Short mmCIF file of C-alpha atoms in Angstrom, two decimals:
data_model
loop_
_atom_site.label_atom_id
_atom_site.label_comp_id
_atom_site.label_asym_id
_atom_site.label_seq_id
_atom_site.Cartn_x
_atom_site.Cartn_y
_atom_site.Cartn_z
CA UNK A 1 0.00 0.00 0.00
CA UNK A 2 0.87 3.76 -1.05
CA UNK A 3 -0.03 7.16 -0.47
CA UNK A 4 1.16 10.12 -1.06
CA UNK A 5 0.88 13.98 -0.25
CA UNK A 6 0.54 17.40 -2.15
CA UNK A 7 3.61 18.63 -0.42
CA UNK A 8 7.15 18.08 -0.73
CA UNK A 9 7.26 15.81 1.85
CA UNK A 10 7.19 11.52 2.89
CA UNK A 11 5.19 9.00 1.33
CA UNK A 12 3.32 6.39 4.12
CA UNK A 13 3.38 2.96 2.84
CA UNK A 14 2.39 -0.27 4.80
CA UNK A 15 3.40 -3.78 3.53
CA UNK A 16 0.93 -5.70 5.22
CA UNK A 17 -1.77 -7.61 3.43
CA UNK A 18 -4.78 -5.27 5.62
CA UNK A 19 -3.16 -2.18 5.69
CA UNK A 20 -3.33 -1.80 9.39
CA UNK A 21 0.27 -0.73 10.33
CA UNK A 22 1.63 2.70 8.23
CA UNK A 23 5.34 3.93 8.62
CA UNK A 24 6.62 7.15 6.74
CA UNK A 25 8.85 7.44 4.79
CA UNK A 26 12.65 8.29 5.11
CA UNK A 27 12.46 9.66 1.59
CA UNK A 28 10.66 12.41 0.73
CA UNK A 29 9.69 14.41 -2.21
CA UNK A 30 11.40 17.85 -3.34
CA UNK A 31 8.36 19.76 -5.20
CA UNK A 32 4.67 19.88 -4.52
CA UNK A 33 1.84 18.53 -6.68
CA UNK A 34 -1.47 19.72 -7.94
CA UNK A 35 -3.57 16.99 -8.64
CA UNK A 36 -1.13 13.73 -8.06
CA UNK A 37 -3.12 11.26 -10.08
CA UNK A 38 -0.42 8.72 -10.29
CA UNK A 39 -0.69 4.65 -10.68
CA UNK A 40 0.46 1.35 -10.03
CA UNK A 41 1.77 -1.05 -13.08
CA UNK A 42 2.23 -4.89 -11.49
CA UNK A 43 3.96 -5.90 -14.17
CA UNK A 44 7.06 -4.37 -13.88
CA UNK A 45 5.93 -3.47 -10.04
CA UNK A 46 6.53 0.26 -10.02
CA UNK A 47 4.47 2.94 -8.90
CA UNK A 48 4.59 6.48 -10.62
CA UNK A 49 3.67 9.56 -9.22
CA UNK A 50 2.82 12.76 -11.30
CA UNK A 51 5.07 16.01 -9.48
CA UNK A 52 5.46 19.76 -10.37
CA UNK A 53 9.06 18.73 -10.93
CA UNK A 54 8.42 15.85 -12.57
CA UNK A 55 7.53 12.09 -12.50
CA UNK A 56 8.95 9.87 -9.36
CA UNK A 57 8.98 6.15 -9.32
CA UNK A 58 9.18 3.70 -6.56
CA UNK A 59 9.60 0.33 -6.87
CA UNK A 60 9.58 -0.44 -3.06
CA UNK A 61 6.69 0.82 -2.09
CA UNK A 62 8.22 4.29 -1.34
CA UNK A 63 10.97 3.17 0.78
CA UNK A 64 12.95 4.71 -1.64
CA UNK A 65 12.04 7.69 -4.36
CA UNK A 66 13.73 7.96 -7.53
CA UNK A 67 12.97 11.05 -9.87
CA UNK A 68 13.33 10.06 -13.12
CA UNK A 69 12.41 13.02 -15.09
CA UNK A 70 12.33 16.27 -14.42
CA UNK A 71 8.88 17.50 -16.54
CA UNK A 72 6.18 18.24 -14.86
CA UNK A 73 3.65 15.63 -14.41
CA UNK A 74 0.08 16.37 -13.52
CA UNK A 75 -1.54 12.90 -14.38
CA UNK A 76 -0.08 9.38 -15.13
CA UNK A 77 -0.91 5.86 -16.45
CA UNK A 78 0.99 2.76 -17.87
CA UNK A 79 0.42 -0.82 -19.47
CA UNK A 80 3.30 -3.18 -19.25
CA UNK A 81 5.52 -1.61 -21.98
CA UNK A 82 4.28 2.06 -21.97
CA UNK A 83 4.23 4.82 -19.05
CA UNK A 84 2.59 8.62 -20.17
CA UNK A 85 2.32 11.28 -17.87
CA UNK A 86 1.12 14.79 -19.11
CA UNK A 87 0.94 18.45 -18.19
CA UNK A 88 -0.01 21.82 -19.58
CA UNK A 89 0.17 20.90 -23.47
CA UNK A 90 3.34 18.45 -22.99
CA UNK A 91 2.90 14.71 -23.15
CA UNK A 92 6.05 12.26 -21.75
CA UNK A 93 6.70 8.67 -22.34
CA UNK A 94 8.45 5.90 -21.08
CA UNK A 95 8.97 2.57 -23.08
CA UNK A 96 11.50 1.26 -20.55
CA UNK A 97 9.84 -1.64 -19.17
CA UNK A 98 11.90 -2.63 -15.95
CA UNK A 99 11.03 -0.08 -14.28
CA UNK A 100 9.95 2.87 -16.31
CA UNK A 101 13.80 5.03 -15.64
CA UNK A 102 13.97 6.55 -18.95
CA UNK A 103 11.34 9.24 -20.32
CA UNK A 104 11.02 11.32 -23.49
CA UNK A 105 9.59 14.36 -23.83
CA UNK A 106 7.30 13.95 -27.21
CA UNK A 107 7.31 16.90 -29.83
CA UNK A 108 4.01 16.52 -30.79
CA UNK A 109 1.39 18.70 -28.71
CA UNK A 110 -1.75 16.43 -27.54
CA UNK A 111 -3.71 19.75 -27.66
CA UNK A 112 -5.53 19.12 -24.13
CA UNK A 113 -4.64 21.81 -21.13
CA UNK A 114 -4.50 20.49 -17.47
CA UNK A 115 -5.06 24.17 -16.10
CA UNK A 116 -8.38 23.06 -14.48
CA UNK A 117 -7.30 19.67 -14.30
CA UNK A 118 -7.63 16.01 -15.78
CA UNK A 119 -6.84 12.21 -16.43
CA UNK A 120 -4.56 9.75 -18.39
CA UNK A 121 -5.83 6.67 -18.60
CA UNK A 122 -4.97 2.89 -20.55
CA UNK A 123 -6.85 0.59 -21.97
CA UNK A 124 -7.58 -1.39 -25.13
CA UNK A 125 -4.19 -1.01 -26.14
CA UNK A 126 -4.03 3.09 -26.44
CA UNK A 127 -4.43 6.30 -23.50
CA UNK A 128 -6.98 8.21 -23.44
CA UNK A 129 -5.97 11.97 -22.70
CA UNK A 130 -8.73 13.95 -21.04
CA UNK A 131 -8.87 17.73 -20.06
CA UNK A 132 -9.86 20.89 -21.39
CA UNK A 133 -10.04 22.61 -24.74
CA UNK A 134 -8.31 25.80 -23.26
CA UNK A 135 -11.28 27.82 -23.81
CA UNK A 136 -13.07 26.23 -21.07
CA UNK A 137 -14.68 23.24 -22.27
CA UNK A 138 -13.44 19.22 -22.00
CA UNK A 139 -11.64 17.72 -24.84
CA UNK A 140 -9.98 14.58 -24.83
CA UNK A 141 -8.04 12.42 -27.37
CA UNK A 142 -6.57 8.86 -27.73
CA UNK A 143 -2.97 8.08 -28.32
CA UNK A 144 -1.46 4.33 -29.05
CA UNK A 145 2.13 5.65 -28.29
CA UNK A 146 2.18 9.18 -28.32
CA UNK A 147 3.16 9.63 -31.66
CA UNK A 148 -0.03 10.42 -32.78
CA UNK A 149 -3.15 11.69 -31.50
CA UNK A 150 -7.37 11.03 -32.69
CA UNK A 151 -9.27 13.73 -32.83
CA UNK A 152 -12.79 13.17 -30.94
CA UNK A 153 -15.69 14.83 -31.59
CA UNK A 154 -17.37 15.08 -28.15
CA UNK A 155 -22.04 15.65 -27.82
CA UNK A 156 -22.32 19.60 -26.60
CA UNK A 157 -21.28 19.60 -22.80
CA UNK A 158 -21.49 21.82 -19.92
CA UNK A 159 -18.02 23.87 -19.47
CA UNK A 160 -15.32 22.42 -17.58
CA UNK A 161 -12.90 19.33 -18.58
CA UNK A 162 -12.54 16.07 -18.68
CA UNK A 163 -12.25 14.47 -14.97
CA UNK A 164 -12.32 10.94 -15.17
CA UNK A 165 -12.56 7.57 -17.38
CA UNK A 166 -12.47 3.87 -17.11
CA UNK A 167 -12.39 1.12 -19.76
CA UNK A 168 -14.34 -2.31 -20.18
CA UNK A 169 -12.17 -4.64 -22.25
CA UNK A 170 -14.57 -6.82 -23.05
CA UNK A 171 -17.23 -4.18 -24.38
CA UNK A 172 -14.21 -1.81 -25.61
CA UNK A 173 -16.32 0.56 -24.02
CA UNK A 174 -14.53 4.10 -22.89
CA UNK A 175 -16.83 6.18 -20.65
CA UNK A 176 -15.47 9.73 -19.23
CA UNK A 177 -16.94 12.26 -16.68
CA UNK A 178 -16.63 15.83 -16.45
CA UNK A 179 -16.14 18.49 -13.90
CA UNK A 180 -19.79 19.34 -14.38
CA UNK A 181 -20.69 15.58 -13.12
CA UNK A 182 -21.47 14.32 -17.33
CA UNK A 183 -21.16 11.21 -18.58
CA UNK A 184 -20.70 10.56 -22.26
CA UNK A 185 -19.28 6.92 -23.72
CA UNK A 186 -17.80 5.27 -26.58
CA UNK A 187 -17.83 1.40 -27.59
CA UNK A 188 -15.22 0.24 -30.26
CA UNK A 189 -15.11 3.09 -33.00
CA UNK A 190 -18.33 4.74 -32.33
CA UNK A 191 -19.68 7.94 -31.82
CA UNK A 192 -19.52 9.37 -27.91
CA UNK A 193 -22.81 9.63 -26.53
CA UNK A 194 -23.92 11.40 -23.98
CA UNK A 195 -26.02 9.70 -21.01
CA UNK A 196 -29.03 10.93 -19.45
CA UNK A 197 -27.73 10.41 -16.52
CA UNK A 198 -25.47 13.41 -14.64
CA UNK A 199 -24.74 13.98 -11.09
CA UNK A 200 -26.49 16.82 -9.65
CA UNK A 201 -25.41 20.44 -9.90
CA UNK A 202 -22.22 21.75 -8.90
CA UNK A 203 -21.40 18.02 -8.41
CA UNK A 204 -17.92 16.96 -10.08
CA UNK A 205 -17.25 13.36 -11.10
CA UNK A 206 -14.07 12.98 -9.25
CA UNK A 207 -12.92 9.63 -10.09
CA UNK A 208 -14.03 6.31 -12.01
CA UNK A 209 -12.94 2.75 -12.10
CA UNK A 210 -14.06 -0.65 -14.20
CA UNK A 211 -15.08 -3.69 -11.65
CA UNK A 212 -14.66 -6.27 -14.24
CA UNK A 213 -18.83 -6.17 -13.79
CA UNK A 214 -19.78 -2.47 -14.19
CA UNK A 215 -18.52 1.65 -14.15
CA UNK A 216 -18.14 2.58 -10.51
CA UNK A 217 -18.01 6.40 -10.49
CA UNK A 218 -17.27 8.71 -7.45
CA UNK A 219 -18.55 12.45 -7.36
CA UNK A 220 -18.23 15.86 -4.90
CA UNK A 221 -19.97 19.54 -4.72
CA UNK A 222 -17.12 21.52 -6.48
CA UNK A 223 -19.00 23.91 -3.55
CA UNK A 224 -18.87 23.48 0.04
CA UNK A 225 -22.60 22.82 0.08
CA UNK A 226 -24.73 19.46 -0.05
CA UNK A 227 -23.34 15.95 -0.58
CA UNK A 228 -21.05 14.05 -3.20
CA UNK A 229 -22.84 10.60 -4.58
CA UNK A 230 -21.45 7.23 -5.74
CA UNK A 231 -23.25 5.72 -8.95
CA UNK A 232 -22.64 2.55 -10.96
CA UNK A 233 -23.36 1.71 -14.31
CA UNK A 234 -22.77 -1.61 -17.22
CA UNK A 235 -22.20 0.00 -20.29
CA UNK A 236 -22.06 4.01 -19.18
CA UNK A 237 -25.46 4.38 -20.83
CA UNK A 238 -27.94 4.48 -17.43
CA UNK A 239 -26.42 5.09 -14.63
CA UNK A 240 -27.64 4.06 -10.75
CA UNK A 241 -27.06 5.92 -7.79
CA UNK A 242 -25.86 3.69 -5.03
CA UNK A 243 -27.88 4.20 -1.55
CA UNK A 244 -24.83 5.38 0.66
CA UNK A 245 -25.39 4.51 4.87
CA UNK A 246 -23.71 7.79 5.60
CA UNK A 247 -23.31 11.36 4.32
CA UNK A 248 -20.81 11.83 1.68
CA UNK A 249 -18.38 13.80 -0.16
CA UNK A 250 -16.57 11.79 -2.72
CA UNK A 251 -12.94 12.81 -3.28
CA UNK A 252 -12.03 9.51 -4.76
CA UNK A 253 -12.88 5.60 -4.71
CA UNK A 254 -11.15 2.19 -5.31
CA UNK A 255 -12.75 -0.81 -5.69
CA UNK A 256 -11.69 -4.28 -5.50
CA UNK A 257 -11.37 -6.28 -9.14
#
């Protein structure tokens, strides 16, 4: 287990199956972080973590911290071969499998701004990039290696960017949320669609995972007032509000696959 802060300090990790004893740290980071979005690859067993001075990797569990590039990194995913982190307008790579030590800044512009904020994520073989347009609405594209990026044509949406997204291999079904709590999906080369469904106002979808069964999405008042709201959905078409036992405000979730 591994978390980490927004401030140039210690990770806490805990090597325990439960996660019941926590120890910080003797390393620590040297910049702080906006929105550290960072991930886990099992394969080669590193975790990467997106900084204002660039990307760090661990491959201990944050016993130790190794920077291994100093560009900025706002958000970051990776499939066994490929690592991508982006910020602002710049896109980095890493095809170094074992463990991700060598990174490349690319010279082609993905054309998304992480001003407001927004996601990397893998699956079906390509990233989707997901943020704004830069005049205040979301825009995303997908990217096999970097090299080259699609250019999506997105339904009309509220302003704000491009929050969150989660795959379904089996489907090949992309669904993303927005800052403005949308949903729209994809499935194979199709059109994205818009859902009915949205979270209710001023409500942000904050984060979004696949459970191997359905879209788990997480969501929070970009306001101090009211309540966040968890909702789960198959294909990213209808979309069901989970009854919650206690009041919420959903930062983030994690669910168990």
């Amino acid at each position: 287990w591994l978390t980490w802060p927004l401030d140039a300090s210690s990770p806490t990790y805990s090597t325990d199956a439960t996660g019941t004893a926590w120890v910080t740290s003797g390393a620590s980071f040297t910049a702080s972080s906006k929105t550290p979005y960072g991930c886990y690859e099992p394969t080669v067993g590193a975790f990467l973590i997106p900084y204002n001075n660039g990307v760090w990797r661990t491959v201990d569990h944050g016993v130790t911290l190794t920077s291994v590039t100093t560009i900025p990194a706002y958000t970051i995913d990776a499939s066994a071969t490929l690592a991508m982190a982006a910020s602002g307008y710049e896109l980095s790579v890493s095809t170094s499998p074992t463990p991700f030590t060598t990174w490349t800044l690319l010279p082609t512009a993905h054309g998304i701004t992480f001003s407001a904020g927004g996601i990397v994520r893998y699956g079906g073989d390509q990233f989707l990039i997901g943020g704004g347009n830069g005049s205040g609405n979301p825009k995303l594209t997908l990217t096999a290696a970097g090299a080259s990026f699609s250019t999506e044509t997105l339904p009309t949406l509220t302003a704000g960017y491009i929050s969150a997204a989660a795959y379904d291999p089996a489907s090949e079904t992309w669904v993303a949320g927005t800052s403005a709590g949308q949903f729209i999906y994809k499935v194979g080369a199709g059109a994205w669609t818009l859902s009915a469904f949205a979270f209710g106002t001023n409500v942000a979808v904050k984060s979004m995972e696949w459970t191997g069964v359905n879209f788990v999405a997480a969501g929070n008042h970009n306001v101090s007032l009211g309540l966040g709201v968890v909702a789960y959905s198959t294909a990213g078409i209808g979309w069901t509000p989970a009854p919650t036992a206690a009041a919420i405000n959903a930062q983030a979730l994690a669910v168990m696959k």
